[in-house]
CSV table of C-alpha atoms and ligand atoms in Angstrom, one decimal:
chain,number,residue,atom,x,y,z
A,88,UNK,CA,8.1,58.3,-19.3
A,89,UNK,CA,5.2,55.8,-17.8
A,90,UNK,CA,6.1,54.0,-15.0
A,91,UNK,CA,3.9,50.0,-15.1
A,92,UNK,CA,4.1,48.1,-11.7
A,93,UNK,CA,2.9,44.3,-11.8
A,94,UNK,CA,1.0,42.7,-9.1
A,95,UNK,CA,0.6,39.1,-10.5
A,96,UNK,CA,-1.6,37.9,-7.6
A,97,UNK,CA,-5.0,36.7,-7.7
A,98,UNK,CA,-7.4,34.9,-4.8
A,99,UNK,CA,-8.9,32.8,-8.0
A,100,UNK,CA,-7.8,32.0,-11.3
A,101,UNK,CA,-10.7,33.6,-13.8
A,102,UNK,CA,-11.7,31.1,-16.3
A,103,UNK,CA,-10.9,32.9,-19.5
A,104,UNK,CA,-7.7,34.9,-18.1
A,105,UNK,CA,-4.2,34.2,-20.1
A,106,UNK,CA,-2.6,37.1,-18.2
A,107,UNK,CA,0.3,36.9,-16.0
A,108,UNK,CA,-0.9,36.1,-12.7
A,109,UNK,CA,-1.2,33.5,-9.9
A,110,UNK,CA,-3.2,31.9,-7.5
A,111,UNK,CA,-3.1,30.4,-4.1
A,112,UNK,CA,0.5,32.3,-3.6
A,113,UNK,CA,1.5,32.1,0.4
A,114,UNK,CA,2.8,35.4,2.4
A,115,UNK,CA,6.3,34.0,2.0
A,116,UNK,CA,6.2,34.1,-1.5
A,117,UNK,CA,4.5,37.5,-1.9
A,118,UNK,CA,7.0,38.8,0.6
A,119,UNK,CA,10.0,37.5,-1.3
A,120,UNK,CA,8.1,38.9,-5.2
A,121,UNK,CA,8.0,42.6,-3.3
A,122,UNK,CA,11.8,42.3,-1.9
A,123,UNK,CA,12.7,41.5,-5.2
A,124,UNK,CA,10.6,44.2,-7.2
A,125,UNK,CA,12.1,47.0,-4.4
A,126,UNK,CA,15.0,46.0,-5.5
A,127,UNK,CA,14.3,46.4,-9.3
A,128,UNK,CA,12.7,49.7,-8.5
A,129,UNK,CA,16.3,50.7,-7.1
A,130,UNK,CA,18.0,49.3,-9.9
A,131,UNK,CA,15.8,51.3,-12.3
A,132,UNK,CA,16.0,54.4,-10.5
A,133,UNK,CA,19.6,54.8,-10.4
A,134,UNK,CA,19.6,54.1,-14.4
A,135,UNK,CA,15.9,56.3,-15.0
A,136,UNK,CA,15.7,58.4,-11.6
A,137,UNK,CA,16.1,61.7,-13.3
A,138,UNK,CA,13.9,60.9,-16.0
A,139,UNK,CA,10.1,63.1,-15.9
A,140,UNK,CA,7.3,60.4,-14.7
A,141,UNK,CA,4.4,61.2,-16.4
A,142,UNK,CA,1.9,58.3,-15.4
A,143,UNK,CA,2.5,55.3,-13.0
A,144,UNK,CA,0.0,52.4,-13.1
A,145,UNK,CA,0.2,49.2,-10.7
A,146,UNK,CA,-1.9,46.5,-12.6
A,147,UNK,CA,-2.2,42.9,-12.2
A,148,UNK,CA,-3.3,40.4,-11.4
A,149,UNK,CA,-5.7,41.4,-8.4
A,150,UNK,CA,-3.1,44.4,-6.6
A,151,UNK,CA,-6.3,45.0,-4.0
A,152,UNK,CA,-6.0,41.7,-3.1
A,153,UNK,CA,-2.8,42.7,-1.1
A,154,UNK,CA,-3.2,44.4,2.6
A,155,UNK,CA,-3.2,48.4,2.4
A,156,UNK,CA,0.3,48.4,3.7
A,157,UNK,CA,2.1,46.6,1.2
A,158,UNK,CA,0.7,49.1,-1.6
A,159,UNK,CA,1.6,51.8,0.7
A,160,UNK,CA,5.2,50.4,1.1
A,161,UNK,CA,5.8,50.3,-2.7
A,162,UNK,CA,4.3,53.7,-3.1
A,163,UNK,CA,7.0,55.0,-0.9
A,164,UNK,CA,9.3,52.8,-3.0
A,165,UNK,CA,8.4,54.6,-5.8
A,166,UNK,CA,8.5,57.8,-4.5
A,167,UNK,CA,11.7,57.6,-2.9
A,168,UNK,CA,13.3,56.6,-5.9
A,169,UNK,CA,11.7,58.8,-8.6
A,170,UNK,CA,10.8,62.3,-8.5
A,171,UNK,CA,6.7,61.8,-9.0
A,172,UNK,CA,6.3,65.7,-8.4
A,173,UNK,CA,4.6,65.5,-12.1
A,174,UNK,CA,3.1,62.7,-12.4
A,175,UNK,CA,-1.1,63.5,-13.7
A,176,UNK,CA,-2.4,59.8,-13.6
A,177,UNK,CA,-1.2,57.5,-10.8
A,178,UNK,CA,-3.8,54.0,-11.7
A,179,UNK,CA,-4.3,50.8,-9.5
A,180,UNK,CA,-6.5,47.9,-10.9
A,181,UNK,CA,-9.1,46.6,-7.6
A,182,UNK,CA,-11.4,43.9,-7.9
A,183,UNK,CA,-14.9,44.4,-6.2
A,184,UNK,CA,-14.7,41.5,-3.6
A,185,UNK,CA,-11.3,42.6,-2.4
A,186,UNK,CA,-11.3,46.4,-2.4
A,187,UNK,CA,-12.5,48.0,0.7
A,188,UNK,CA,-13.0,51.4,1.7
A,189,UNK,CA,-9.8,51.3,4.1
A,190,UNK,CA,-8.1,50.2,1.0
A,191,UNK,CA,-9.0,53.1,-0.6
A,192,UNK,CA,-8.7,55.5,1.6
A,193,UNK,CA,-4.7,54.1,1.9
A,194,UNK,CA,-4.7,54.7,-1.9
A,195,UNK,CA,-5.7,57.7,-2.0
A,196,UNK,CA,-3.4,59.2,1.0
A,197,UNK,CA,-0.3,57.4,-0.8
A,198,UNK,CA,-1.3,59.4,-4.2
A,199,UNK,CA,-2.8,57.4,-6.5
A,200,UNK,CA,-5.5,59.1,-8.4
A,201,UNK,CA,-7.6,56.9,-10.6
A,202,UNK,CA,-9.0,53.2,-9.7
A,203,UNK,CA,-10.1,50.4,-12.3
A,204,UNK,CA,-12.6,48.2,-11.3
A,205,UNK,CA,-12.7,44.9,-12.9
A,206,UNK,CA,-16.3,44.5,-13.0
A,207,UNK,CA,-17.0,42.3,-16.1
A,208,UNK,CA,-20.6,41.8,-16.6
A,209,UNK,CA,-23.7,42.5,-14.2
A,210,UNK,CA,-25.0,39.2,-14.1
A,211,UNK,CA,-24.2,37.1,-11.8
A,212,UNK,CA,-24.8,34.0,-14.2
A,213,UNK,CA,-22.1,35.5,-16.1
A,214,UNK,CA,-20.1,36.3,-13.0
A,215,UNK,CA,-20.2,32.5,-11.8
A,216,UNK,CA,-19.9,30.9,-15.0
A,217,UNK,CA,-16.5,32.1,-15.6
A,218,UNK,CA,-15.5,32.3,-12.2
A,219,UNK,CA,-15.4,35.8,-10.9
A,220,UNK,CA,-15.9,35.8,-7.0
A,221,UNK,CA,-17.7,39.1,-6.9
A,222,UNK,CA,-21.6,39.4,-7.9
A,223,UNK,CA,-23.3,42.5,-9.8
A,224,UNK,CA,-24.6,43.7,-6.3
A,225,UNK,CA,-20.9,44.4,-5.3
A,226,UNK,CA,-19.8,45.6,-8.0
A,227,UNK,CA,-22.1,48.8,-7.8
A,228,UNK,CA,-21.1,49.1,-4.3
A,229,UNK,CA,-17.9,48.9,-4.8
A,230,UNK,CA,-18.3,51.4,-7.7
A,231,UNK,CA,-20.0,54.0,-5.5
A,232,UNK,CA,-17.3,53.6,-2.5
A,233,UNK,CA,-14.6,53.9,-4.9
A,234,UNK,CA,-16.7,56.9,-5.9
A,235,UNK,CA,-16.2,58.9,-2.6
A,236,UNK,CA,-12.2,58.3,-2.6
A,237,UNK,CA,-11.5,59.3,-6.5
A,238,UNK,CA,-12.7,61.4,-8.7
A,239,UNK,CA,-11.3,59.3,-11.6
A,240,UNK,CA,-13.0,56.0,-11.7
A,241,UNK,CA,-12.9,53.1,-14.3
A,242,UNK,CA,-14.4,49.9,-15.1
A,243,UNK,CA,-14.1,47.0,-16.9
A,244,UNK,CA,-16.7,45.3,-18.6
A,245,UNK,CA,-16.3,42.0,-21.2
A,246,UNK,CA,-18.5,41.5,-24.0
A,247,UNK,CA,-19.4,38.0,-25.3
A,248,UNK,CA,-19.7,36.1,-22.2
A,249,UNK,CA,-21.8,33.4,-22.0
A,250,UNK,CA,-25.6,34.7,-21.3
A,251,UNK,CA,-24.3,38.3,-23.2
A,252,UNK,CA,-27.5,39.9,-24.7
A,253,UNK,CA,-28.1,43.5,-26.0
A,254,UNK,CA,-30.8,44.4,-23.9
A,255,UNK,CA,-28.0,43.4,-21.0
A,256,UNK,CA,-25.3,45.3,-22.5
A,257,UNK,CA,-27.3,48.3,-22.5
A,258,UNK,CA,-28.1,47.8,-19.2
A,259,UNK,CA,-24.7,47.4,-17.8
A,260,UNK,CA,-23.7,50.5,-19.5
A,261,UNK,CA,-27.0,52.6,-18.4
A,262,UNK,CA,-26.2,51.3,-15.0
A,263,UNK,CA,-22.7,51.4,-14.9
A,264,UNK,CA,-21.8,54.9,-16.9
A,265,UNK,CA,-23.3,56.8,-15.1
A,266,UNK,CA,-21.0,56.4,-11.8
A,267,UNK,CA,-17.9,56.6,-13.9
A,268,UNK,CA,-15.6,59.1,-15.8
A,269,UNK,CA,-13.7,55.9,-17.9
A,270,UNK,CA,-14.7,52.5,-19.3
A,271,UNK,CA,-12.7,50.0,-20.9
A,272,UNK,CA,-14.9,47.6,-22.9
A,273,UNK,CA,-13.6,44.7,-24.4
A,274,UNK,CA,-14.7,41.8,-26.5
A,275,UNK,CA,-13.9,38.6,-24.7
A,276,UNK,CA,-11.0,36.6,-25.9
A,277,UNK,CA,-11.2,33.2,-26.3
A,278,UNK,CA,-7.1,32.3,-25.1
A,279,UNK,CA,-5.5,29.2,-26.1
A,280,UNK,CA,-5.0,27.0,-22.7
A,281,UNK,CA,-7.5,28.7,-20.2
A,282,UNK,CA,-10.3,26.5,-18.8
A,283,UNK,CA,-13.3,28.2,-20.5
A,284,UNK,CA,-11.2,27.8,-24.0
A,285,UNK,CA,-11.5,23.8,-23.0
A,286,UNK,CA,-15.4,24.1,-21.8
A,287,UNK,CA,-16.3,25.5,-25.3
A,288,UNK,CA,-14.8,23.2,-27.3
A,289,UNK,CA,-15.9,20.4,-25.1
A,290,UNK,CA,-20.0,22.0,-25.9
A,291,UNK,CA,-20.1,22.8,-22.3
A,292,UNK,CA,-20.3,26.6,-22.6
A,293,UNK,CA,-22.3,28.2,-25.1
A,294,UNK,CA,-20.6,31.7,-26.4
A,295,UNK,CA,-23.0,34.4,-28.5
A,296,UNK,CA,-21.1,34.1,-31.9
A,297,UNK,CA,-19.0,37.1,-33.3
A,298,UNK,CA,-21.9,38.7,-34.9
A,299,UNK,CA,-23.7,39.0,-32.0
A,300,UNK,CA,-20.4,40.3,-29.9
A,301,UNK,CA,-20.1,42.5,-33.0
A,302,UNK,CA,-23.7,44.1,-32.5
A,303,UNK,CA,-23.3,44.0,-28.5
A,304,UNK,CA,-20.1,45.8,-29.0
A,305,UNK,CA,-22.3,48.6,-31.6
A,306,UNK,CA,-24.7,48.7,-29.0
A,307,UNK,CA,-22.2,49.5,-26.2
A,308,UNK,CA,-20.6,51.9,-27.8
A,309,UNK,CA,-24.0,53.9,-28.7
A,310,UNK,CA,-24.8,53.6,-25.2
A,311,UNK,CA,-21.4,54.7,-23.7
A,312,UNK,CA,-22.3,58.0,-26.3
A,313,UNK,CA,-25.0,59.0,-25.1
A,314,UNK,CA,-24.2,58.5,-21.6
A,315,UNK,CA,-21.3,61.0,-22.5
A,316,UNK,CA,-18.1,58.4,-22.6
A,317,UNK,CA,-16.8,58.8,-26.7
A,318,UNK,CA,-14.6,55.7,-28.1
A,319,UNK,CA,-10.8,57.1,-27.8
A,320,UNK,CA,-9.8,53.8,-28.6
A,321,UNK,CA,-10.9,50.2,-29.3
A,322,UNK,CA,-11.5,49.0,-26.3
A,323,UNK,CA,-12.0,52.3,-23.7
A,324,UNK,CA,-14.5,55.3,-23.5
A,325,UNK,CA,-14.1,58.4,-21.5
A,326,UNK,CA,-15.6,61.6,-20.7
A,327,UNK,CA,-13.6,64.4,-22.0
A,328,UNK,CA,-10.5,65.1,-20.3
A,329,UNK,CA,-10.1,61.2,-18.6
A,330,UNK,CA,-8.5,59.6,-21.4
A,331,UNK,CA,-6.2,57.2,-19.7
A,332,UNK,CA,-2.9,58.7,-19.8
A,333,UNK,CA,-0.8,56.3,-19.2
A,334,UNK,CA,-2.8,54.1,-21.8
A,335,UNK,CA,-2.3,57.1,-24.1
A,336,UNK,CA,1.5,56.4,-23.7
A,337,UNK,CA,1.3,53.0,-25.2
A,338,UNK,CA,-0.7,53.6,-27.6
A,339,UNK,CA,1.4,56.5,-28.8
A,340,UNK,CA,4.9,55.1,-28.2
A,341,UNK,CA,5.9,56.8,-25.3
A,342,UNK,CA,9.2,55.1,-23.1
A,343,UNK,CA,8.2,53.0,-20.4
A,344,UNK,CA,9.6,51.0,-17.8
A,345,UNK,CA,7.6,48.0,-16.6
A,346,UNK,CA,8.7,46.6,-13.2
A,347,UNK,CA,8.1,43.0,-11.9
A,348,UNK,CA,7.5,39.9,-13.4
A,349,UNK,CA,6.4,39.7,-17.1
A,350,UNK,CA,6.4,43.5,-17.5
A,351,UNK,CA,7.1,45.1,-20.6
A,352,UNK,CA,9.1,48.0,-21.0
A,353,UNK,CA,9.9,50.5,-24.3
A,354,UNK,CA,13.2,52.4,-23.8
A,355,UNK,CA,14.6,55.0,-26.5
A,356,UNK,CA,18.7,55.0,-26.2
A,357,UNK,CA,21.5,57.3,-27.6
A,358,UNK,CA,24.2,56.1,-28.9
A,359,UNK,CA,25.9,59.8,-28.2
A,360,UNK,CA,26.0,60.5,-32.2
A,361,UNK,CA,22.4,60.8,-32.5
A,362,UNK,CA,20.0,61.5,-30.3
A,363,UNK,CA,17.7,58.4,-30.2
A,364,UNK,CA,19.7,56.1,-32.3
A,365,UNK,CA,18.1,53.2,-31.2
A,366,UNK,CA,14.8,51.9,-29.3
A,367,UNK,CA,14.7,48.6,-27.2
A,368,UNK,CA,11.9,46.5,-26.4
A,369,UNK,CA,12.4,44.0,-23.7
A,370,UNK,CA,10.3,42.2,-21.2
A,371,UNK,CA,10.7,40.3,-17.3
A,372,UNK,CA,10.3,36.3,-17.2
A,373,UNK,CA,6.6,35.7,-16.6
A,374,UNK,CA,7.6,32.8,-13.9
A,375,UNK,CA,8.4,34.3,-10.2
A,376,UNK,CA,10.8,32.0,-9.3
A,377,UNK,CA,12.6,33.1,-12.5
A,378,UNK,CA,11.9,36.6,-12.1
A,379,UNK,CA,12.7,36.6,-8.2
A,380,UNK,CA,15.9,34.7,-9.1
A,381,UNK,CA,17.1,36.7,-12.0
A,382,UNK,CA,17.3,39.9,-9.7
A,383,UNK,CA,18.1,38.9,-6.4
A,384,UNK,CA,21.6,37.1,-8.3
A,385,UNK,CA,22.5,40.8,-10.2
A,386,UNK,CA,23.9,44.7,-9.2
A,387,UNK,CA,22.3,46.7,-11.8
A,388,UNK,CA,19.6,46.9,-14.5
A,389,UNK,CA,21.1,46.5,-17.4
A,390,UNK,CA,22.2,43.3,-16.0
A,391,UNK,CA,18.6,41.8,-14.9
A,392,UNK,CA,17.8,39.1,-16.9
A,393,UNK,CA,14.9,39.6,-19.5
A,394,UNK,CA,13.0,38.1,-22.6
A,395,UNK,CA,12.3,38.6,-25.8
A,396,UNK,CA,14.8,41.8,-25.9
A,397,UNK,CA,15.0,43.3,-29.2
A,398,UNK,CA,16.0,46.4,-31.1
A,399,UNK,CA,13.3,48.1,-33.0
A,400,UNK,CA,14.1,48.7,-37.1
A,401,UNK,CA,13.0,51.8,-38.7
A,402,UNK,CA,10.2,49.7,-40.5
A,403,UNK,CA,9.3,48.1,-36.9
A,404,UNK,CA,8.7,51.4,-35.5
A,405,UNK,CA,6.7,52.6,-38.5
A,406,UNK,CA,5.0,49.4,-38.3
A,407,UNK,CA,4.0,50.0,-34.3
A,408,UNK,CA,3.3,53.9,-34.7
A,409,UNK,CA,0.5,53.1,-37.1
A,410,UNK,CA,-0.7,49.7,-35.9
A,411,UNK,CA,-1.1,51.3,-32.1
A,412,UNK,CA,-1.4,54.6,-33.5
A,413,UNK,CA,-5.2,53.4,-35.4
A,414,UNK,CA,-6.0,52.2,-32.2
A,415,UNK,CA,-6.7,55.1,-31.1
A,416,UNK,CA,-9.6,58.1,-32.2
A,417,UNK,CA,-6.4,60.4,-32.8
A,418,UNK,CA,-5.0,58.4,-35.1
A,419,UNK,CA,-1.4,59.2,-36.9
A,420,UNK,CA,0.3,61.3,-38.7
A,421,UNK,CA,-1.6,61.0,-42.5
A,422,UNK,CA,2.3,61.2,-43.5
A,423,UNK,CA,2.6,58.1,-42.2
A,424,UNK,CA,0.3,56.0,-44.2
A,425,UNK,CA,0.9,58.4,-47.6
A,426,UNK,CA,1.0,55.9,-50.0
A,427,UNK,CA,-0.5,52.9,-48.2
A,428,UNK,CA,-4.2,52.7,-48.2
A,429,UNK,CA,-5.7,51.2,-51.7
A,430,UNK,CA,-8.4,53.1,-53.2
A,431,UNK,CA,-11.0,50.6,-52.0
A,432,UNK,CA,-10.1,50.7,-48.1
A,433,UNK,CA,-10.2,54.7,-47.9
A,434,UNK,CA,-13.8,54.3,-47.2
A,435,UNK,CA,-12.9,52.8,-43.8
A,436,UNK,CA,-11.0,56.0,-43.0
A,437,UNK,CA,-11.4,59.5,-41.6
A,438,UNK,CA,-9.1,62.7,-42.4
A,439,UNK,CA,-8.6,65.5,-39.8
A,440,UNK,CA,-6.1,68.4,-41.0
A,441,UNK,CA,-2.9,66.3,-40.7
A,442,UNK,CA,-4.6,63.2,-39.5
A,443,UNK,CA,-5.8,60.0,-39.9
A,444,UNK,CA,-7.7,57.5,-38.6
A,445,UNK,CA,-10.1,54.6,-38.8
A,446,UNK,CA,-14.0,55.3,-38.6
A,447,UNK,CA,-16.4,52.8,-36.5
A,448,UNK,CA,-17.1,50.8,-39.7
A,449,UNK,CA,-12.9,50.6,-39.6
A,450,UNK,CA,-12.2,49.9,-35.8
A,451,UNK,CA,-14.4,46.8,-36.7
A,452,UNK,CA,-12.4,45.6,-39.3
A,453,UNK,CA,-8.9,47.1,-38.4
A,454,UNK,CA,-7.4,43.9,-38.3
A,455,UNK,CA,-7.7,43.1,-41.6
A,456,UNK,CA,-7.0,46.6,-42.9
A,457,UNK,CA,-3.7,46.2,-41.2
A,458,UNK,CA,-2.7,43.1,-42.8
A,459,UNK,CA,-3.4,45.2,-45.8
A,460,UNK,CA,-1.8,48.4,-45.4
A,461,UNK,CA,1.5,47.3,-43.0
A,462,UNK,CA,4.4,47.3,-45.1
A,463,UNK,CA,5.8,43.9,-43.1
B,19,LIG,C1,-5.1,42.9,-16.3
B,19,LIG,S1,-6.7,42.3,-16.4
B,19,LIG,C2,-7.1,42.2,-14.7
B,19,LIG,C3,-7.7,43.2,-13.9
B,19,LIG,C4,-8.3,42.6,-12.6
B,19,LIG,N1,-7.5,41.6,-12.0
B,19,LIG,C5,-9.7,42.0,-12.9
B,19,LIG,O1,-9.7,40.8,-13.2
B,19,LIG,O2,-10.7,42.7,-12.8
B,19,LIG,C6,-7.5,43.7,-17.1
B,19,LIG,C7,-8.8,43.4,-17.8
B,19,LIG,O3,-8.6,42.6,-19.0
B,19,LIG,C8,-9.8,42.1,-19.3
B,19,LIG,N2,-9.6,40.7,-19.8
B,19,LIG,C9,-8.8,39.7,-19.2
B,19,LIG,N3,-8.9,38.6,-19.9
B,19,LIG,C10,-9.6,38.8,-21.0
B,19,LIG,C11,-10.1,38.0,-22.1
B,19,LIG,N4,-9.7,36.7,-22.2
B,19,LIG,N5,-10.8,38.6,-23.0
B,19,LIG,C12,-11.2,39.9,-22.9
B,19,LIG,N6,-10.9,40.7,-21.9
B,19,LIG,C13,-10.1,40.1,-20.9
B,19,LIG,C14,-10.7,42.1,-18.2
B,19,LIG,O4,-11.8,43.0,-18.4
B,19,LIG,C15,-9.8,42.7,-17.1
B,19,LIG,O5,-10.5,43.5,-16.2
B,20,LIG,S1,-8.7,38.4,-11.3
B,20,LIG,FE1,-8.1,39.5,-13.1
B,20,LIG,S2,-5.9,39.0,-13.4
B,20,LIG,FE2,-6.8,37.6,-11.9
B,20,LIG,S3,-7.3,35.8,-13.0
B,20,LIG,FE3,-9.1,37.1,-12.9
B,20,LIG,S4,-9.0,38.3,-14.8
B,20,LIG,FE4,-7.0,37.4,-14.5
């Protein structure tokens, strides 16, 4: 089982970010968001305590942003109330401006392994434009520090930002691979409601157009090969042996419990008949108030109040194991998809033995081989 801990704080709100997280919070309120996800951690525990933790991962939001202690505090949270004698990957997401080698070294002595830099671009035109408070300089150095801590470091870089070029993805990755065992790459995403959504259509920002993303992204991921980090799934490159573990999970349907507020989490129930009769999807309010409220007013769990709970059909789960499951350089099962790829989409695929998955040419397209193939 994966254990996901969210830390939805942030100094700044980035310009193209739709994710859960907040700005400008006072101590008071982080105080009261970490009583209240303690206290979730205890109600989880006394439901999941004996399960086997494979991977924990505290993302955010900006969890660096927070003083050493208060990471160290939920650490022992965490420990106390699960047994993390085998967990392999324990993650924390840092930003460059906030992370600092005391920071690190807390990490480190409180057991997380791995570190993901959010590093986005190394130009500081880019940096500013969409309102990162770190610049390229930093994010090396940061890099490097992280460096002398872990062994397993990991950075994030966005492609399709404003002054994106080839010649500067490929020198982000010659510059940036190097230093790292893990990269997550990912083509920028243009959300609905953010202010850098509002500056493009207003013709204040100019944004390469998705056949230059499209070669960028070819150019990265030639880059990230011959730097020795393979494609294991859309978005993220390793070198062998640091695929993300926890990431693995997701993408191959492992449970999971996600803790605080907007988290996800997969569980797998019995109903004492047959052994995993049914699987539940559910997820945390996104608001803190609400999420701060709806625990502090409960005894239990179960009893916490969530969104968008549902229970997975046969056909949803199918649908999931091969949508995630062609995510990934694995791929599934080829039983899986017998039947379901036309003649004239088999060129986008690879067979392995038993497997099945999408070639380059695919990942590109996957989208609209999945529209294609899902039986919905
Ligand atoms: C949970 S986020 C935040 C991690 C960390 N706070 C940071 O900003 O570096 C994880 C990653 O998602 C990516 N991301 C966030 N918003 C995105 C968007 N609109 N399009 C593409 N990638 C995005 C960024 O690379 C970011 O590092
Ligand atoms: S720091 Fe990360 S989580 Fe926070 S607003 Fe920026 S991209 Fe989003």
């Amino acid at each position: 089982m994966e254990l996901y801990i969210h830390l939805p704080f942030c100094k700044a709100k980035c310009q193209y970010c739709d994710f859960n997280s907040y700005a400008g919070c006072d101590d008071a309120t982080v105080f009261t968001y970490l009583a209240a996800l303690n206290r979730e951690i205890a109600f989880a525990s006394k439901q999941y305590g004996e399960a086997r933790i494979d991977t924990v991962y505290i993302g955010g939001g900006t969890p660096s942003m927070l003083d050493s202690k208060r990471i160290t505090s939920l650490c022992r949270a965490l420990n106390e109330h699960f047994d993390l004698s085998g967990v392999k990957e324990f993650s924390i997401e840092a930003n460059p401006e906030s992370i600092t080698e005391e920071k690190l070294a807390a990490y480190s002595e409180a057991g997380i392994n791995r570190i993901s830099l959010g590093v986005q671009s190394l130009d500081d035109r880019n940096l500013k434009s969409v309102g990162r408070l770190h610049d390229s300089e930093t994010a090396i150095e940061k890099i490097e520090l992280a460096g002398r801590y872990f062994d397993n470091v990991s950075a994030d870089v966005i492609i399709g930002l404003p002054y994106d070029s080839i010649e500067l993805v490929k020198r982000e990755i010659s510059e940036l691979a190097p230093r790292l065992k893990h990269m997550s790459v990912y083509q920028l995403t243009l959300e609905e409601g953010t202010p850098l959504k509002k500056r493009v259509d207003e013709g204040r920002v100019l944004l390469p157009d998705s056949d230059e993303t499209a070669d960028m992204t070819d150019a990265a991921v030639a880059a990230l090969r011959e730097r020795g980090l393979e494609r294991y799934e859309v978005s993220n490159f390793a070198r062998r042996g640091f695929e993300s573990k926890h990431n693995m999970g997701y993408w191959t349907r492992e449970e999971y419990i996600g803790l605080g507020a907007g988290s996800h989490s997969l569980l797998k129930t019995s109903d004492g008949s047959k052994p995993l009769a049914k699987e539940i999807r559910f997820a945390n309010p996104k608001d803190l108030n609400a999420y701060i409220g709806g625990v502090n007013c409960v005894d239990s769990f179960d009893a916490i109040p969530r969104v968008e709970m549902s229970v997975l059909s046969e056909k949803d789960i199918l649908n999931e194991q091969i949508m995630l499951g062609l995510r990934t350089s694995r791929g599934v099962d080829a039983k899986l998809t017998q039947g379901m790829i036309p003649k004239e989409l088999e060129r986008f695929f690879k067979r392995e033995g038993d497997r099945i998955a999408l070639t380059d040419r695919g990942i590109e397209v996957m989208n609209g081989i999945l529209v294609r193939i899902l039986p919905l």
